[in-house]
Amino acid sequence: MLVLLARDGSHPLGVGGVAREVYELYFRWYGVLADGGFPLDDPLWQYPPAAGPVILAPGLVPGASYFQAFVAMTLIADAVVVLLLVRAGRRPGRSLRGALLWTCSLPLLLHIPLARYDVQVTAFAVAALLALPTAAGRTSPVKADSAKTSSTRAWSAIAGACAAAGAVIKVWPALVLLGTPPGRITRTAWTAAAATAAGLLLLLAALFTHPFDFLSQQGDRGVQIESLGGTVLSLARQAGWPGEMRYQYGSVEFVGPYVPTVAATCLVLTVLACVALVGRRIRAVRSGRWTTATPYDAALCAVLLFTVTSRVISPQYLIWLLGLAAVCLTSRATTQRPVAAVLAAAAAVSTLAYPTLYEDVMTGTWTGCLVMLVRNGLLVTAAVLSWKGLWSSTTKLPGNRETGANRENRSKAKIHS
């Protein structure tokens, strides 16, 4: 990955220029942030306020260029993710497959992870999930003493704070709390997340000017060529659709007839995904079925559904999905093993789309269409498998409801028989 990054200027694979986003765009934003304000009226600045300190931090490292410091910080974040996954995997009844997946699958994205700040955001999401008490093997007995209760609350608050910190950098980590166990853990984690997010936003609003200008740069976005909707439009273009591709809002998007309709359809699908996730949680709470892997599985499923229904699917989104899949694999109770395998394959194909064959994708050749069809087909497959596994593991028909005590008694009966 480092070798490819060092040779990025010579275009070792495809279009090259992967690192340009750091030493040109991020560095330009660093100059604006260093003057005490967020980028104003900049269509490329589309990130929540806490992204500012992440962009600003490399420029404050002495003795290194901005680019060198940024890569070093990304490698540190990567090491933190590995450490968290290894520690979780070494606990009794857990697995090191998560650490193995992250270590082996991240390089499938070539040098892209080192030239984006998504590894840092993923580290917050991973930390949030692994801090959850039930997810980390810290669940107290029913008649827990006060020390264990305090520990549960503390770890729940830490999980909420980590999720909130990630969310005010890049929004999506807020979804990792959708699978928290009902009761005190959820109340504590969600309260801590809300308090942390509010505190960070207030602090950044006091330190920088124009902290919420990014909101004005979102509404007019179209359909990116790498999204699921973009794949549909690419195939339609082969059939004679007169639309065109144009660089805007930091990516190549489609413009032309029916593009607003496709974009609106994506938004509707996102809303339906949100409704489905909330409905699943309500049904799971009523059924009383919750495993130690449910917070992990629900987080991966939520981010997958929001990814495949998005108007934009950038290659770095795979970093999020691989990180969450790795967390799932630390639990032997997870239903997401097939999903992790599909996501690893999607990561490999994604690097064909960008940067290797990006010229074909941008010009809409049959090669580019085929690559995007395969990559997005894998993502849709992963989303379907993820939802199916999550639904089957946490819901039951009302007539077949089974309490935890009944399951325990039935297990004991099997042992004695």
PDB file of C-alpha atoms in Angstrom, residues 13 24 26 28 32 76 101 116 127-128 131 138 145 181 247 265 283 294 340 355 370-371 376 380 400 412:
ATOM      1  CA  LEU A  13      -2.530   1.598 -11.720  1.00  0.00           C
ATOM      2  CA  GLU A  24      -4.029  19.368  -2.692  1.00  0.00           C
ATOM      3  CA  TYR A  26      -7.074  18.503   2.258  1.00  0.00           C
ATOM      4  CA  ARG A  28      -6.089  23.680   0.960  1.00  0.00           C
ATOM      5  CA  VAL A  32      -8.708  27.717   5.647  1.00  0.00           C
ATOM      6  CA  ILE A  76      -1.862   4.843  13.597  1.00  0.00           C
ATOM      7  CA  LEU A 101     -10.358  -9.992   7.876  1.00  0.00           C
ATOM      8  CA  ARG A 116      -8.628   9.229   2.801  1.00  0.00           C
ATOM      9  CA  ALA A 127     -14.288   1.306  19.304  1.00  0.00           C
ATOM     10  CA  ALA A 128     -17.957   2.129  19.916  1.00  0.00           C
ATOM     11  CA  ALA A 131     -17.046  -0.969  24.081  1.00  0.00           C
ATOM     12  CA  ARG A 138     -19.084  -7.365  30.203  1.00  0.00           C
ATOM     13  CA  ASP A 145     -23.824  -5.744  42.196  1.00  0.00           C
ATOM     14  CA  PRO A 181     -29.590  -4.042  23.669  1.00  0.00           C
ATOM     15  CA  TYR A 247     -17.570  16.413 -12.601  1.00  0.00           C
ATOM     16  CA  THR A 265     -35.830   7.001  -5.889  1.00  0.00           C
ATOM     17  CA  ARG A 283     -39.949  -6.551  16.569  1.00  0.00           C
ATOM     18  CA  THR A 294     -26.742  -8.402  17.536  1.00  0.00           C
ATOM     19  CA  ALA A 340     -17.931 -10.500   5.186  1.00  0.00           C
ATOM     20  CA  PRO A 355      -8.394   3.555  -9.950  1.00  0.00           C
ATOM     21  CA  LEU A 370     -19.635  -4.586 -16.319  1.00  0.00           C
ATOM     22  CA  VAL A 371     -17.205  -3.751 -13.511  1.00  0.00           C
ATOM     23  CA  ASN A 376     -22.694  -3.073  -6.975  1.00  0.00           C
ATOM     24  CA  VAL A 380     -26.655  -5.603  -2.994  1.00  0.00           C
ATOM     25  CA  ASN A 400     -43.220 -19.072  18.776  1.00  0.00           C
ATOM     26  CA  LYS A 412     -30.237 -27.970  30.623  1.00  0.00           C
TER      27      LYS A 412
END
